[in-house]
Short mmCIF file of C-alpha atoms in Angstrom, two decimals:
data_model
loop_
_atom_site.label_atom_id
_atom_site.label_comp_id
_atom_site.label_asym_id
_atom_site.label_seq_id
_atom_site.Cartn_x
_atom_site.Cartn_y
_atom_site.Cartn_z
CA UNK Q 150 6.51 6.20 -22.58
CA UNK Q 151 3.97 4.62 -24.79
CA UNK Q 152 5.81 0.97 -23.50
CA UNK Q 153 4.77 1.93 -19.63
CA UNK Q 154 1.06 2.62 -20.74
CA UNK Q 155 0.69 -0.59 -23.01
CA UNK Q 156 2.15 -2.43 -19.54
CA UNK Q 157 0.07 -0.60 -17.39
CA UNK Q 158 -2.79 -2.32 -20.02
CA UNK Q 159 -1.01 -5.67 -19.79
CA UNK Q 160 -1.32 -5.27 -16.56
CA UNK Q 161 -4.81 -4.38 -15.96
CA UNK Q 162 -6.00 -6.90 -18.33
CA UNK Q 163 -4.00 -9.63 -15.95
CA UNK Q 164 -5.86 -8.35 -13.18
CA UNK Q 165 -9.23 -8.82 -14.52
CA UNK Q 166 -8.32 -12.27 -16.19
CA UNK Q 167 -6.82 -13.25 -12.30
CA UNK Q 168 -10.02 -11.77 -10.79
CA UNK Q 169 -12.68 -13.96 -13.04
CA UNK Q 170 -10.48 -17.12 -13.01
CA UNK Q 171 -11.53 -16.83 -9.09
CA UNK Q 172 -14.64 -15.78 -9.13
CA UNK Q 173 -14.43 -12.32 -8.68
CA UNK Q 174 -15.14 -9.40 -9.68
CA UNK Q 175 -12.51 -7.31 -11.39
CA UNK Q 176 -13.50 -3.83 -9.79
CA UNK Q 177 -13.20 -5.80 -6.43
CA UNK Q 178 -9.35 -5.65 -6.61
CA UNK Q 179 -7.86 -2.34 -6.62
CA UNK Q 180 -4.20 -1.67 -8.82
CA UNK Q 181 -1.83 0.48 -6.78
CA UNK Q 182 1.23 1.48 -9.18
CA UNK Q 183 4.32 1.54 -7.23
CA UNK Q 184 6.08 5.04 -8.64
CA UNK Q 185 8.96 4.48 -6.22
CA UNK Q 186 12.08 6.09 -7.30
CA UNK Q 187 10.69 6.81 -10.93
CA UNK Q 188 10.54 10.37 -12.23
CA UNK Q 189 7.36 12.49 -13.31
CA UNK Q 190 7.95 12.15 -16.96
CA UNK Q 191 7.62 8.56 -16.16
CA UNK Q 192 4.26 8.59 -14.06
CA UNK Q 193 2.45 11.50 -15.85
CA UNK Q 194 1.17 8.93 -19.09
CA UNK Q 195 0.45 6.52 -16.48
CA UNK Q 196 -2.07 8.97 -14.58
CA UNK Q 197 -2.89 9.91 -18.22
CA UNK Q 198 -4.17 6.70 -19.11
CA UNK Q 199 -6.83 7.06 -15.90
CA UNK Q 200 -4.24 5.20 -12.96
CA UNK Q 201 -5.60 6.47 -9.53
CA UNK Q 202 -3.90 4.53 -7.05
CA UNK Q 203 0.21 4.83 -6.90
CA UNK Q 204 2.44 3.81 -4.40
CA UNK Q 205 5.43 5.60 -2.52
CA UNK Q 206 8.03 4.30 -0.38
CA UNK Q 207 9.79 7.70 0.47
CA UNK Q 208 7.95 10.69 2.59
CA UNK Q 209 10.94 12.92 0.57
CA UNK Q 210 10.81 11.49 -2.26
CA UNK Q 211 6.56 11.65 -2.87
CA UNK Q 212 6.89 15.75 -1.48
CA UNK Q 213 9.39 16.40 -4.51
CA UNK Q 214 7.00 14.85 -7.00
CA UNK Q 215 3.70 14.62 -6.10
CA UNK Q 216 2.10 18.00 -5.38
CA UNK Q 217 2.64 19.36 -8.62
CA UNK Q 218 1.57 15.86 -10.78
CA UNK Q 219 -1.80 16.22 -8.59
CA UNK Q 220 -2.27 19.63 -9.68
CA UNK Q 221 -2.53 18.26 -12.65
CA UNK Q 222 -4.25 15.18 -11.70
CA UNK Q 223 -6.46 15.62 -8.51
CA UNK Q 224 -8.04 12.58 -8.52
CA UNK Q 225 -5.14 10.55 -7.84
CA UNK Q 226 -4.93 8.61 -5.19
CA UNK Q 227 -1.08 8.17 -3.10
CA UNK Q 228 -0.35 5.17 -0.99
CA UNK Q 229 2.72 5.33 1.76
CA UNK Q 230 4.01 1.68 1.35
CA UNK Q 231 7.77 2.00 2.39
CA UNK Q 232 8.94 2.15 6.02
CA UNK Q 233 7.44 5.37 8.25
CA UNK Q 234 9.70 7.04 10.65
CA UNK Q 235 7.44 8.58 13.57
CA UNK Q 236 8.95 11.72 13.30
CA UNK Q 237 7.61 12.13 9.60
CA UNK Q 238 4.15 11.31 10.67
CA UNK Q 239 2.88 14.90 9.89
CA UNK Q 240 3.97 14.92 6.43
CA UNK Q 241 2.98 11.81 5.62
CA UNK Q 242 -0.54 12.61 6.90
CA UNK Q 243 -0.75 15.61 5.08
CA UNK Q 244 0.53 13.78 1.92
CA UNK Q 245 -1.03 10.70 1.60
CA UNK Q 246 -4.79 9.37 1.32
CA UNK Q 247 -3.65 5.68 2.43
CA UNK Q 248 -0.69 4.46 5.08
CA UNK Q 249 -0.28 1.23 4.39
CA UNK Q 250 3.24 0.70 6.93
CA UNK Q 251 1.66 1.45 10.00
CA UNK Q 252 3.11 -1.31 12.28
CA UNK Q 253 4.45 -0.01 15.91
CA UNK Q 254 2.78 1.76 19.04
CA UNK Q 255 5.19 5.24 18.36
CA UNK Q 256 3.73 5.60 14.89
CA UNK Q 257 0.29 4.85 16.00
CA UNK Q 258 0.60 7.57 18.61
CA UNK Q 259 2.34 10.04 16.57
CA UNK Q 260 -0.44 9.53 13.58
CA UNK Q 261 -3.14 10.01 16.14
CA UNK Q 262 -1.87 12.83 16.74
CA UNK Q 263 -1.45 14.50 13.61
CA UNK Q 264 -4.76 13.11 12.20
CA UNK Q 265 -6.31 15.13 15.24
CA UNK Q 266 -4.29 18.59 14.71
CA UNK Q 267 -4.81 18.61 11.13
CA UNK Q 268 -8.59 16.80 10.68
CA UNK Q 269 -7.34 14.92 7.66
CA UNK Q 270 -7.52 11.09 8.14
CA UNK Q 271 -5.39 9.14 5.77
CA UNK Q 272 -6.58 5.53 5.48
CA UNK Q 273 -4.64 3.24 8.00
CA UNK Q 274 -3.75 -0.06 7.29
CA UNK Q 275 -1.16 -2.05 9.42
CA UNK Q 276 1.21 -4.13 8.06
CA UNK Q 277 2.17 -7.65 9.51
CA UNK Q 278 6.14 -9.05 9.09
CA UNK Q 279 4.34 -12.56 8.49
CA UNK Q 280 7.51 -14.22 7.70
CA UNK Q 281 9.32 -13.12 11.24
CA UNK Q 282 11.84 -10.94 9.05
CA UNK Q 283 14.29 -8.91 11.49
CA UNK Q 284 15.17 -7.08 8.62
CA UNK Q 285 11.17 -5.76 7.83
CA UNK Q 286 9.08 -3.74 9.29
CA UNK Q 287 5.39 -5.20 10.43
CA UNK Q 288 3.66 -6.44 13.26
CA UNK Q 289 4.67 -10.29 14.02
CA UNK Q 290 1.43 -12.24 13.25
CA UNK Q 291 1.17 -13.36 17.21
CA UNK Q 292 1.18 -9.86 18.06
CA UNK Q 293 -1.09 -8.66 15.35
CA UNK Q 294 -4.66 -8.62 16.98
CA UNK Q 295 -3.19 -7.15 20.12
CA UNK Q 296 -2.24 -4.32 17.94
CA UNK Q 297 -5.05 -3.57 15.95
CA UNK Q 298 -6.73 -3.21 19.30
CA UNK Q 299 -4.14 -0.82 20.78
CA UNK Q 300 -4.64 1.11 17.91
CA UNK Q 301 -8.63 1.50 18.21
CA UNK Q 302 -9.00 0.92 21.96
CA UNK Q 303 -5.89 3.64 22.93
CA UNK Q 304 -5.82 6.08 19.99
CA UNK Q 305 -9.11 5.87 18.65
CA UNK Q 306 -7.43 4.92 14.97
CA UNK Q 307 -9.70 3.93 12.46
CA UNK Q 308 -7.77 0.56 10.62
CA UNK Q 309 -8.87 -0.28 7.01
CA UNK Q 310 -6.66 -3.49 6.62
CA UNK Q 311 -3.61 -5.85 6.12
CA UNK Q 312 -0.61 -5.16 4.56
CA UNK Q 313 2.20 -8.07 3.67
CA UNK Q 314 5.50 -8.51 2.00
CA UNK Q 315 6.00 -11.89 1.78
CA UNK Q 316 9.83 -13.27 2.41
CA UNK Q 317 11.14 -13.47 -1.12
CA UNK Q 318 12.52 -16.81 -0.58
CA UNK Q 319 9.12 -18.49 0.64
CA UNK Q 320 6.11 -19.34 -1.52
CA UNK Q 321 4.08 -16.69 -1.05
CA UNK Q 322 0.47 -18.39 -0.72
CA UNK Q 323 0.85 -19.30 3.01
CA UNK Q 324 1.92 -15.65 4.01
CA UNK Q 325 -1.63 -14.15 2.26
CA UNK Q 326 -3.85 -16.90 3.88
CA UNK Q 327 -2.07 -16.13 7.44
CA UNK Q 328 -2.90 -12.49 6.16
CA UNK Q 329 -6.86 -13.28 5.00
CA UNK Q 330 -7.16 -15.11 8.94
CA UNK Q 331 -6.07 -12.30 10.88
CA UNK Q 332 -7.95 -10.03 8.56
CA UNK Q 333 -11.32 -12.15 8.89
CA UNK Q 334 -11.20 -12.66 12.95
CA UNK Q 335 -10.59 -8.63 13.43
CA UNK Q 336 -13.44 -7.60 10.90
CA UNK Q 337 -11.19 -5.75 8.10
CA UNK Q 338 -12.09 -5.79 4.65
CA UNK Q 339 -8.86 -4.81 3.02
CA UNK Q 340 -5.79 -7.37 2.25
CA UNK Q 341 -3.00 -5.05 0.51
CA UNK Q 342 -1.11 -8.62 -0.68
CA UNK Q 343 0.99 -9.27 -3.89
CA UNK Q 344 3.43 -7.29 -6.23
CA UNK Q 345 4.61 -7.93 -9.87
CA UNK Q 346 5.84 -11.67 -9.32
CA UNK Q 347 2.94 -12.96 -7.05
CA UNK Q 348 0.06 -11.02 -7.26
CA UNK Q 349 -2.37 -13.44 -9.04
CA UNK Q 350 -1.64 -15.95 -6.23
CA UNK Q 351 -2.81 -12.86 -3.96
CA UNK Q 352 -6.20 -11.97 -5.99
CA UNK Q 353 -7.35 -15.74 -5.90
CA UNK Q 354 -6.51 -15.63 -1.91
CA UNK Q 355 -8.44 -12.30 -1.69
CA UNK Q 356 -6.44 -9.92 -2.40
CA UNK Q 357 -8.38 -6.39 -2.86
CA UNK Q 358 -5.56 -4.14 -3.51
CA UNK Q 359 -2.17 -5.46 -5.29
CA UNK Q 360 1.17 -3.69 -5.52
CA UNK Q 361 2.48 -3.59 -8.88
CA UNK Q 362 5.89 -1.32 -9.81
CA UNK Q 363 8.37 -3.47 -12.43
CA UNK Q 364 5.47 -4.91 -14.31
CA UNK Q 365 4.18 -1.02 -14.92
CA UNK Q 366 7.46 1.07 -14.97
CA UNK Q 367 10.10 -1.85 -15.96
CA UNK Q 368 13.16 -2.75 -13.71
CA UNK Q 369 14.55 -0.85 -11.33
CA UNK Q 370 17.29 1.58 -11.78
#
């Protein structure tokens, strides 16, 4: 365990070093550590060593581990990154602090109304398919300021930001620009962009929170 805390360093250290190359500040760019599919044993030195933000993909999955680890560690900080079925809006309000997958008119009317019945209000932030993926979730980007204002004009949703997953095949710069413009014209500060492989390209296109699992937790599997 003492080789995921000494990557978790590695990894904050890259961070920074990305963040100054680009004139920015390193506290400007937040580090959520994906936890996907990796056991408590595994997370518990990472939240240890002072992680805050983590990253789930699984409604399931994050109920099985997560209330006890934030007995333990309150100040932690869960992200919903993976796909969001409408029906498991509830939970997934009453689980996480940010929803980061929010991407079709169901789910926006399902998390209105579960942010109403329970008065919790999980940070929203939409996520845009910018590479026209049939295969991924996200708003197209032609479609994307049409949605945000669905989302504030019709359910009175409060939207934080931009998520993107880049196509894996494509260089990944073009998709987090496309991501900063839409970003920029509808007045939202946050740009969830980049993972393990790409996410220094992300910081120095403005990245302010970056998705990092295999470069934390190793492979995975």
């Amino acid at each position: 365990m003492s080789d995921v805390v000494a990557r978790l360093q590695e990894t904050r250290n890259a961070i920074a070093r990305a963040a100054r190359d680009f004139g920015r500040e390193p506290e400007a760019v937040t580090l959520v550590a994906v936890s996907k599919t990796k056991p408590a044993e595994m997370i518990v030195p990472v939240l240890g060593a002072g992680q805050v933000d983590f990253g789930e993909n699984y409604v399931q999955e994050a109920k099985e581990k997560w209330p006890a680890l934030r007995e333990r560690f309150p100040k932690a900080r869960l992200h919903m990154i993976g796909p969001l079925q409408s029906n498991k809006a509830r939970d997934a309000v009453a689980l996480f602090d940010v929803i980061q997958s929010l991407d079709r008119e169901s789910l926006a009317k399902e998390l209105a109304r579960e942010i109403e019945r329970a008065g919790k209000a999980p940070e929203l932030i939409v996520q845009v398919n910018t590479g026209a993926e049939p295969q991924k979730g996200g708003v197209l980007p032609g479609e994307a300021d049409a949605f945000l204002e669905l989302c504030r004009s019709r359910y009175s949703l409060t939207i934080a930001g931009l998520m993107c997953i880049p196509p894996a095949e494509d260089p990944p710069s073009p998709h987090f620009a496309l991501l900063g413009k839409i970003a920029k014209r509808n007045g939202l500060a946050i740009l969830s962009m980049g993972m393990s492989a790409d996410y220094e390209a992300a910081i120095q296109l403005g990245a302010t929170h970056v998705r990092v699992g295999s470069a934390i937790f190793g492979a995975r599997g």
